[in-house]
Amino acid sequence: MKNTLENFLILGGIYHIVSYFPLALNEYLSNLLSWLLLGLFFVFCLLLLTSRGQKLFSIFHNRYIRLKNYLSAFGVVEYMCLILIFIPGIIYGYLSAQAQYNGTEPPILPDFYLYFVQYGYFVMLGLALIIATYLSFIKKSK
């Protein structure tokens, strides 16, 4: 259980990479596959809380350390996206649906937040990859 946080980061990195594959499909299949992948992500999150789930990711800790560093970097970005995009999106969607039900104007989403999230995503991704490269190649040689 000592590698639980690293395993969650690796799982987040795998999900971050795999979640781009459904974008090549048509809209219906893309939505269906995206929800399926999100469901599998949460199932694997619950599986990681058991000792059997910990063994799934032990190969990354023993053999593929560089891959573990990069997947962990993508995992950090994925979890930050969940915090900065998914949760506010749920709140905004709830408030919009409630306003529509009550017959009032839906709340206005500030444009600066969308720009902040968009640029913040690329900055986080760049920093995470730079740190993963440092840990994988430069720190090892010192």
Short mmCIF file of N, CA and C in Angstrom, two decimals:
data_model
loop_
_atom_site.label_atom_id
_atom_site.label_comp_id
_atom_site.label_asym_id
_atom_site.label_seq_id
_atom_site.Cartn_x
_atom_site.Cartn_y
_atom_site.Cartn_z
N MET A 1 0.80 -1.21 0.00
CA MET A 1 0.00 0.00 0.00
C MET A 1 0.84 1.26 0.00
N LYS A 2 2.18 1.12 0.01
CA LYS A 2 3.02 2.30 0.07
C LYS A 2 3.07 3.04 -1.25
N ASN A 3 2.75 2.41 -2.35
CA ASN A 3 2.78 3.03 -3.67
C ASN A 3 1.40 3.45 -4.16
N THR A 4 0.45 3.62 -3.27
CA THR A 4 -0.92 3.89 -3.67
C THR A 4 -1.03 5.21 -4.44
N LEU A 5 -0.41 6.27 -3.94
CA LEU A 5 -0.48 7.56 -4.63
C LEU A 5 0.16 7.47 -6.01
N GLU A 6 1.30 6.84 -6.11
CA GLU A 6 1.95 6.67 -7.41
C GLU A 6 1.08 5.84 -8.36
N ASN A 7 0.42 4.83 -7.83
CA ASN A 7 -0.46 4.00 -8.66
C ASN A 7 -1.66 4.81 -9.16
N PHE A 8 -2.21 5.68 -8.33
CA PHE A 8 -3.31 6.54 -8.77
C PHE A 8 -2.83 7.51 -9.85
N LEU A 9 -1.62 8.01 -9.71
CA LEU A 9 -1.08 8.91 -10.74
C LEU A 9 -0.84 8.16 -12.05
N ILE A 10 -0.34 6.94 -11.97
CA ILE A 10 -0.15 6.13 -13.18
C ILE A 10 -1.48 5.84 -13.85
N LEU A 11 -2.49 5.49 -13.06
CA LEU A 11 -3.83 5.25 -13.61
C LEU A 11 -4.39 6.51 -14.26
N GLY A 12 -4.19 7.64 -13.62
CA GLY A 12 -4.64 8.90 -14.21
C GLY A 12 -3.92 9.21 -15.52
N GLY A 13 -2.64 8.88 -15.58
CA GLY A 13 -1.89 9.09 -16.82
C GLY A 13 -2.36 8.20 -17.94
N ILE A 14 -2.63 6.95 -17.62
CA ILE A 14 -3.15 6.02 -18.63
C ILE A 14 -4.51 6.51 -19.13
N TYR A 15 -5.35 6.95 -18.20
CA TYR A 15 -6.67 7.46 -18.61
C TYR A 15 -6.53 8.72 -19.46
N HIS A 16 -5.60 9.58 -19.09
CA HIS A 16 -5.40 10.83 -19.84
C HIS A 16 -5.02 10.54 -21.28
N ILE A 17 -4.17 9.57 -21.50
CA ILE A 17 -3.73 9.24 -22.86
C ILE A 17 -4.83 8.52 -23.62
N VAL A 18 -5.46 7.54 -22.99
CA VAL A 18 -6.48 6.73 -23.66
C VAL A 18 -7.74 7.56 -23.95
N SER A 19 -8.01 8.59 -23.18
CA SER A 19 -9.23 9.37 -23.37
C SER A 19 -9.22 10.17 -24.67
N TYR A 20 -8.09 10.29 -25.34
CA TYR A 20 -8.04 10.98 -26.63
C TYR A 20 -8.44 10.09 -27.79
N PHE A 21 -8.43 8.78 -27.63
CA PHE A 21 -8.77 7.87 -28.72
C PHE A 21 -10.21 7.99 -29.21
N PRO A 22 -11.20 8.16 -28.34
CA PRO A 22 -12.58 8.25 -28.86
C PRO A 22 -12.84 9.49 -29.71
N LEU A 23 -11.97 10.47 -29.70
CA LEU A 23 -12.20 11.70 -30.47
C LEU A 23 -12.19 11.45 -31.97
N ALA A 24 -11.61 10.35 -32.41
CA ALA A 24 -11.53 10.04 -33.84
C ALA A 24 -12.82 9.41 -34.36
N LEU A 25 -13.72 9.03 -33.47
CA LEU A 25 -14.96 8.36 -33.88
C LEU A 25 -16.07 9.38 -34.09
N ASN A 26 -17.21 8.89 -34.60
CA ASN A 26 -18.33 9.80 -34.75
C ASN A 26 -18.89 10.18 -33.37
N GLU A 27 -19.81 11.12 -33.34
CA GLU A 27 -20.24 11.71 -32.07
C GLU A 27 -20.87 10.69 -31.12
N TYR A 28 -21.73 9.84 -31.61
CA TYR A 28 -22.41 8.88 -30.73
C TYR A 28 -21.42 7.89 -30.14
N LEU A 29 -20.58 7.29 -30.99
CA LEU A 29 -19.61 6.32 -30.49
C LEU A 29 -18.58 6.98 -29.59
N SER A 30 -18.22 8.20 -29.92
CA SER A 30 -17.26 8.93 -29.09
C SER A 30 -17.81 9.16 -27.69
N ASN A 31 -19.05 9.59 -27.60
CA ASN A 31 -19.66 9.81 -26.29
C ASN A 31 -19.80 8.51 -25.52
N LEU A 32 -20.22 7.48 -26.20
CA LEU A 32 -20.39 6.18 -25.55
C LEU A 32 -19.07 5.65 -25.02
N LEU A 33 -18.03 5.70 -25.84
CA LEU A 33 -16.72 5.21 -25.44
C LEU A 33 -16.10 6.08 -24.34
N SER A 34 -16.35 7.38 -24.40
CA SER A 34 -15.82 8.27 -23.36
C SER A 34 -16.44 7.94 -22.01
N TRP A 35 -17.75 7.71 -21.99
CA TRP A 35 -18.40 7.35 -20.72
C TRP A 35 -17.95 5.98 -20.23
N LEU A 36 -17.74 5.07 -21.17
CA LEU A 36 -17.25 3.74 -20.80
C LEU A 36 -15.85 3.83 -20.19
N LEU A 37 -14.98 4.63 -20.80
CA LEU A 37 -13.63 4.81 -20.27
C LEU A 37 -13.65 5.48 -18.90
N LEU A 38 -14.53 6.45 -18.71
CA LEU A 38 -14.64 7.10 -17.41
C LEU A 38 -15.13 6.12 -16.35
N GLY A 39 -16.09 5.27 -16.72
CA GLY A 39 -16.55 4.24 -15.79
C GLY A 39 -15.45 3.26 -15.43
N LEU A 40 -14.68 2.83 -16.44
CA LEU A 40 -13.55 1.93 -16.18
C LEU A 40 -12.50 2.60 -15.31
N PHE A 41 -12.30 3.89 -15.50
CA PHE A 41 -11.35 4.63 -14.68
C PHE A 41 -11.76 4.59 -13.21
N PHE A 42 -13.04 4.81 -12.95
CA PHE A 42 -13.50 4.78 -11.56
C PHE A 42 -13.48 3.37 -10.98
N VAL A 43 -13.75 2.37 -11.81
CA VAL A 43 -13.66 0.98 -11.34
C VAL A 43 -12.23 0.64 -10.96
N PHE A 44 -11.28 1.05 -11.80
CA PHE A 44 -9.88 0.79 -11.47
C PHE A 44 -9.42 1.61 -10.27
N CYS A 45 -9.99 2.79 -10.07
CA CYS A 45 -9.67 3.56 -8.85
C CYS A 45 -10.11 2.79 -7.61
N LEU A 46 -11.28 2.18 -7.66
CA LEU A 46 -11.73 1.38 -6.53
C LEU A 46 -10.89 0.12 -6.39
N LEU A 47 -10.48 -0.45 -7.53
CA LEU A 47 -9.64 -1.65 -7.49
C LEU A 47 -8.27 -1.36 -6.88
N LEU A 48 -7.77 -0.16 -7.07
CA LEU A 48 -6.46 0.19 -6.52
C LEU A 48 -6.45 0.23 -4.99
N LEU A 49 -7.61 0.32 -4.41
CA LEU A 49 -7.68 0.34 -2.95
C LEU A 49 -7.50 -1.04 -2.35
N THR A 50 -7.49 -2.07 -3.19
CA THR A 50 -7.27 -3.43 -2.71
C THR A 50 -5.83 -3.84 -2.98
N SER A 51 -5.38 -4.90 -2.35
CA SER A 51 -4.00 -5.36 -2.56
C SER A 51 -3.83 -5.97 -3.95
N ARG A 52 -4.89 -6.52 -4.52
CA ARG A 52 -4.82 -7.09 -5.86
C ARG A 52 -4.59 -5.98 -6.89
N GLY A 53 -5.20 -4.85 -6.67
CA GLY A 53 -5.01 -3.72 -7.57
C GLY A 53 -3.60 -3.15 -7.51
N GLN A 54 -2.99 -3.23 -6.34
CA GLN A 54 -1.62 -2.74 -6.20
C GLN A 54 -0.66 -3.58 -7.04
N LYS A 55 -0.95 -4.85 -7.18
CA LYS A 55 -0.07 -5.74 -7.95
C LYS A 55 -0.13 -5.44 -9.44
N LEU A 56 -1.25 -4.87 -9.91
CA LEU A 56 -1.38 -4.54 -11.33
C LEU A 56 -0.30 -3.56 -11.79
N PHE A 57 0.04 -2.62 -10.92
CA PHE A 57 0.96 -1.56 -11.31
C PHE A 57 2.37 -1.78 -10.80
N SER A 58 2.64 -2.93 -10.21
CA SER A 58 3.98 -3.19 -9.70
C SER A 58 5.01 -3.30 -10.82
N ILE A 59 4.57 -3.65 -12.02
CA ILE A 59 5.51 -3.73 -13.15
C ILE A 59 6.11 -2.37 -13.46
N PHE A 60 5.34 -1.30 -13.27
CA PHE A 60 5.85 0.04 -13.53
C PHE A 60 6.92 0.43 -12.50
N HIS A 61 6.77 -0.03 -11.29
CA HIS A 61 7.72 0.32 -10.23
C HIS A 61 9.02 -0.48 -10.35
N ASN A 62 8.94 -1.67 -10.94
CA ASN A 62 10.11 -2.53 -11.02
C ASN A 62 10.87 -2.41 -12.34
N ARG A 63 10.15 -2.40 -13.46
CA ARG A 63 10.81 -2.46 -14.76
C ARG A 63 10.83 -1.13 -15.50
N TYR A 64 9.68 -0.51 -15.62
CA TYR A 64 9.52 0.65 -16.50
C TYR A 64 9.47 1.94 -15.69
N ILE A 65 10.59 2.34 -15.15
CA ILE A 65 10.63 3.50 -14.26
C ILE A 65 10.43 4.79 -15.06
N ARG A 66 11.03 4.88 -16.23
CA ARG A 66 10.86 6.09 -17.05
C ARG A 66 9.41 6.23 -17.50
N LEU A 67 8.81 5.14 -17.91
CA LEU A 67 7.40 5.18 -18.30
C LEU A 67 6.53 5.57 -17.11
N LYS A 68 6.90 5.08 -15.93
CA LYS A 68 6.17 5.45 -14.72
C LYS A 68 6.24 6.95 -14.47
N ASN A 69 7.41 7.54 -14.70
CA ASN A 69 7.55 8.98 -14.50
C ASN A 69 6.66 9.78 -15.45
N TYR A 70 6.63 9.37 -16.71
CA TYR A 70 5.80 10.09 -17.68
C TYR A 70 4.31 9.87 -17.44
N LEU A 71 3.91 8.64 -17.12
CA LEU A 71 2.50 8.39 -16.82
C LEU A 71 2.07 9.14 -15.56
N SER A 72 2.96 9.23 -14.59
CA SER A 72 2.64 10.00 -13.38
C SER A 72 2.48 11.48 -13.71
N ALA A 73 3.30 11.99 -14.63
CA ALA A 73 3.17 13.39 -15.04
C ALA A 73 1.82 13.64 -15.71
N PHE A 74 1.44 12.73 -16.61
CA PHE A 74 0.12 12.86 -17.23
C PHE A 74 -0.99 12.69 -16.19
N GLY A 75 -0.76 11.87 -15.19
CA GLY A 75 -1.76 11.68 -14.13
C GLY A 75 -1.97 12.93 -13.32
N VAL A 76 -0.90 13.65 -13.02
CA VAL A 76 -1.03 14.92 -12.28
C VAL A 76 -1.88 15.89 -13.10
N VAL A 77 -1.61 15.96 -14.39
CA VAL A 77 -2.37 16.86 -15.25
C VAL A 77 -3.84 16.42 -15.30
N GLU A 78 -4.08 15.13 -15.37
CA GLU A 78 -5.46 14.63 -15.43
C GLU A 78 -6.24 14.98 -14.16
N TYR A 79 -5.63 14.78 -13.02
CA TYR A 79 -6.34 15.08 -11.77
C TYR A 79 -6.55 16.58 -11.59
N MET A 80 -5.62 17.38 -12.07
CA MET A 80 -5.82 18.83 -12.01
C MET A 80 -6.96 19.24 -12.95
N CYS A 81 -7.06 18.57 -14.10
CA CYS A 81 -8.18 18.84 -15.01
C CYS A 81 -9.51 18.45 -14.37
N LEU A 82 -9.51 17.34 -13.64
CA LEU A 82 -10.75 16.95 -12.95
C LEU A 82 -11.16 18.01 -11.94
N ILE A 83 -10.18 18.56 -11.25
CA ILE A 83 -10.49 19.57 -10.23
C ILE A 83 -10.89 20.90 -10.87
N LEU A 84 -10.18 21.32 -11.91
CA LEU A 84 -10.39 22.65 -12.48
C LEU A 84 -11.44 22.69 -13.59
N ILE A 85 -11.78 21.56 -14.20
CA ILE A 85 -12.74 21.56 -15.31
C ILE A 85 -13.99 20.76 -14.98
N PHE A 86 -13.83 19.54 -14.54
CA PHE A 86 -14.97 18.63 -14.38
C PHE A 86 -15.89 19.08 -13.25
N ILE A 87 -15.33 19.39 -12.09
CA ILE A 87 -16.15 19.78 -10.94
C ILE A 87 -16.85 21.13 -11.18
N PRO A 88 -16.14 22.19 -11.65
CA PRO A 88 -16.87 23.42 -11.97
C PRO A 88 -17.89 23.23 -13.09
N GLY A 89 -17.62 22.32 -14.04
CA GLY A 89 -18.58 22.04 -15.10
C GLY A 89 -19.86 21.42 -14.56
N ILE A 90 -19.72 20.54 -13.59
CA ILE A 90 -20.91 19.94 -12.96
C ILE A 90 -21.71 21.01 -12.23
N ILE A 91 -21.02 21.87 -11.51
CA ILE A 91 -21.71 22.94 -10.76
C ILE A 91 -22.40 23.89 -11.73
N TYR A 92 -21.71 24.29 -12.78
CA TYR A 92 -22.31 25.21 -13.77
C TYR A 92 -23.50 24.54 -14.47
N GLY A 93 -23.37 23.27 -14.81
CA GLY A 93 -24.48 22.57 -15.44
C GLY A 93 -25.70 22.47 -14.53
N TYR A 94 -25.44 22.23 -13.23
CA TYR A 94 -26.55 22.16 -12.28
C TYR A 94 -27.23 23.52 -12.17
N LEU A 95 -26.44 24.58 -12.05
CA LEU A 95 -27.02 25.92 -11.92
C LEU A 95 -27.77 26.33 -13.18
N SER A 96 -27.27 25.95 -14.35
CA SER A 96 -27.96 26.26 -15.61
C SER A 96 -29.28 25.50 -15.72
N ALA A 97 -29.26 24.23 -15.35
CA ALA A 97 -30.49 23.43 -15.40
C ALA A 97 -31.52 23.97 -14.40
N GLN A 98 -31.05 24.37 -13.23
CA GLN A 98 -31.96 24.93 -12.23
C GLN A 98 -32.55 26.25 -12.72
N ALA A 99 -31.75 27.10 -13.37
CA ALA A 99 -32.25 28.36 -13.90
C ALA A 99 -33.24 28.13 -15.04
N GLN A 100 -32.98 27.15 -15.87
CA GLN A 100 -33.90 26.83 -16.96
C GLN A 100 -35.22 26.30 -16.41
N TYR A 101 -35.16 25.49 -15.39
CA TYR A 101 -36.37 24.96 -14.76
C TYR A 101 -37.19 26.08 -14.14
N ASN A 102 -36.52 27.04 -13.51
CA ASN A 102 -37.23 28.14 -12.86
C ASN A 102 -37.62 29.24 -13.83
N GLY A 103 -37.17 29.16 -15.09
CA GLY A 103 -37.53 30.16 -16.09
C GLY A 103 -36.71 31.44 -15.98
N THR A 104 -35.57 31.39 -15.37
CA THR A 104 -34.72 32.57 -15.25
C THR A 104 -33.53 32.43 -16.20
N GLU A 105 -32.74 33.48 -16.25
CA GLU A 105 -31.54 33.48 -17.08
C GLU A 105 -30.49 32.56 -16.49
N PRO A 106 -29.86 31.74 -17.32
CA PRO A 106 -28.78 30.89 -16.78
C PRO A 106 -27.56 31.74 -16.41
N PRO A 107 -26.77 31.27 -15.48
CA PRO A 107 -25.58 32.05 -15.08
C PRO A 107 -24.59 32.15 -16.24
N ILE A 108 -23.87 33.24 -16.26
CA ILE A 108 -22.90 33.47 -17.33
C ILE A 108 -21.55 32.94 -16.88
N LEU A 109 -20.98 32.12 -17.72
CA LEU A 109 -19.65 31.58 -17.44
C LEU A 109 -18.62 32.61 -17.85
N PRO A 110 -17.78 33.05 -16.93
CA PRO A 110 -16.81 34.09 -17.29
C PRO A 110 -15.78 33.57 -18.29
N ASP A 111 -15.52 34.39 -19.32
CA ASP A 111 -14.58 33.99 -20.37
C ASP A 111 -13.17 33.84 -19.84
N PHE A 112 -12.81 34.67 -18.88
CA PHE A 112 -11.43 34.60 -18.37
C PHE A 112 -11.16 33.25 -17.71
N TYR A 113 -12.17 32.61 -17.14
CA TYR A 113 -11.96 31.30 -16.54
C TYR A 113 -11.63 30.26 -17.60
N LEU A 114 -12.32 30.34 -18.74
CA LEU A 114 -12.04 29.39 -19.82
C LEU A 114 -10.64 29.59 -20.38
N TYR A 115 -10.20 30.84 -20.52
CA TYR A 115 -8.83 31.10 -20.98
C TYR A 115 -7.82 30.63 -19.93
N PHE A 116 -8.13 30.87 -18.68
CA PHE A 116 -7.25 30.44 -17.60
C PHE A 116 -7.07 28.93 -17.62
N VAL A 117 -8.16 28.21 -17.78
CA VAL A 117 -8.11 26.75 -17.80
C VAL A 117 -7.37 26.25 -19.03
N GLN A 118 -7.62 26.85 -20.18
CA GLN A 118 -6.98 26.41 -21.41
C GLN A 118 -5.47 26.62 -21.34
N TYR A 119 -5.03 27.80 -20.97
CA TYR A 119 -3.59 28.06 -20.88
C TYR A 119 -2.97 27.33 -19.70
N GLY A 120 -3.71 27.22 -18.62
CA GLY A 120 -3.21 26.50 -17.45
C GLY A 120 -2.98 25.04 -17.76
N TYR A 121 -3.82 24.44 -18.60
CA TYR A 121 -3.65 23.05 -18.99
C TYR A 121 -2.32 22.85 -19.71
N PHE A 122 -2.05 23.72 -20.68
CA PHE A 122 -0.81 23.56 -21.44
C PHE A 122 0.42 23.86 -20.58
N VAL A 123 0.33 24.81 -19.68
CA VAL A 123 1.46 25.10 -18.79
C VAL A 123 1.70 23.92 -17.86
N MET A 124 0.62 23.37 -17.27
CA MET A 124 0.77 22.20 -16.39
C MET A 124 1.34 21.01 -17.15
N LEU A 125 0.87 20.79 -18.36
CA LEU A 125 1.37 19.67 -19.16
C LEU A 125 2.85 19.85 -19.47
N GLY A 126 3.24 21.05 -19.86
CA GLY A 126 4.64 21.30 -20.15
C GLY A 126 5.53 21.13 -18.93
N LEU A 127 5.11 21.69 -17.80
CA LEU A 127 5.90 21.55 -16.58
C LEU A 127 5.99 20.10 -16.13
N ALA A 128 4.89 19.37 -16.23
CA ALA A 128 4.90 17.97 -15.81
C ALA A 128 5.84 17.15 -16.69
N LEU A 129 5.84 17.41 -17.98
CA LEU A 129 6.73 16.66 -18.87
C LEU A 129 8.20 17.04 -18.67
N ILE A 130 8.45 18.29 -18.37
CA ILE A 130 9.83 18.71 -18.08
C ILE A 130 10.32 18.04 -16.80
N ILE A 131 9.49 18.00 -15.78
CA ILE A 131 9.88 17.35 -14.52
C ILE A 131 10.07 15.85 -14.73
N ALA A 132 9.19 15.22 -15.52
CA ALA A 132 9.35 13.78 -15.79
C ALA A 132 10.63 13.50 -16.56
N THR A 133 10.97 14.37 -17.50
CA THR A 133 12.22 14.20 -18.24
C THR A 133 13.42 14.37 -17.32
N TYR A 134 13.34 15.35 -16.44
CA TYR A 134 14.43 15.55 -15.47
C TYR A 134 14.60 14.32 -14.58
N LEU A 135 13.51 13.80 -14.07
CA LEU A 135 13.60 12.63 -13.19
C LEU A 135 14.07 11.37 -13.93
N SER A 136 13.71 11.27 -15.21
CA SER A 136 14.05 10.06 -15.96
C SER A 136 15.47 10.06 -16.51
N PHE A 137 15.96 11.20 -16.93
CA PHE A 137 17.23 11.21 -17.63
C PHE A 137 18.34 12.00 -16.93
N ILE A 138 18.03 13.18 -16.48
CA ILE A 138 19.07 14.05 -15.94
C ILE A 138 19.45 13.67 -14.51
N LYS A 139 18.48 13.44 -13.67
CA LYS A 139 18.76 13.11 -12.27
C LYS A 139 19.48 11.77 -12.15
N LYS A 140 19.20 10.85 -13.03
CA LYS A 140 19.85 9.54 -13.00
C LYS A 140 21.34 9.62 -13.27
N SER A 141 21.74 10.59 -14.12
CA SER A 141 23.14 10.66 -14.51
C SER A 141 24.00 11.36 -13.48
N LYS A 142 23.42 12.04 -12.53
CA LYS A 142 24.21 12.75 -11.49
C LYS A 142 24.68 11.82 -10.42
#
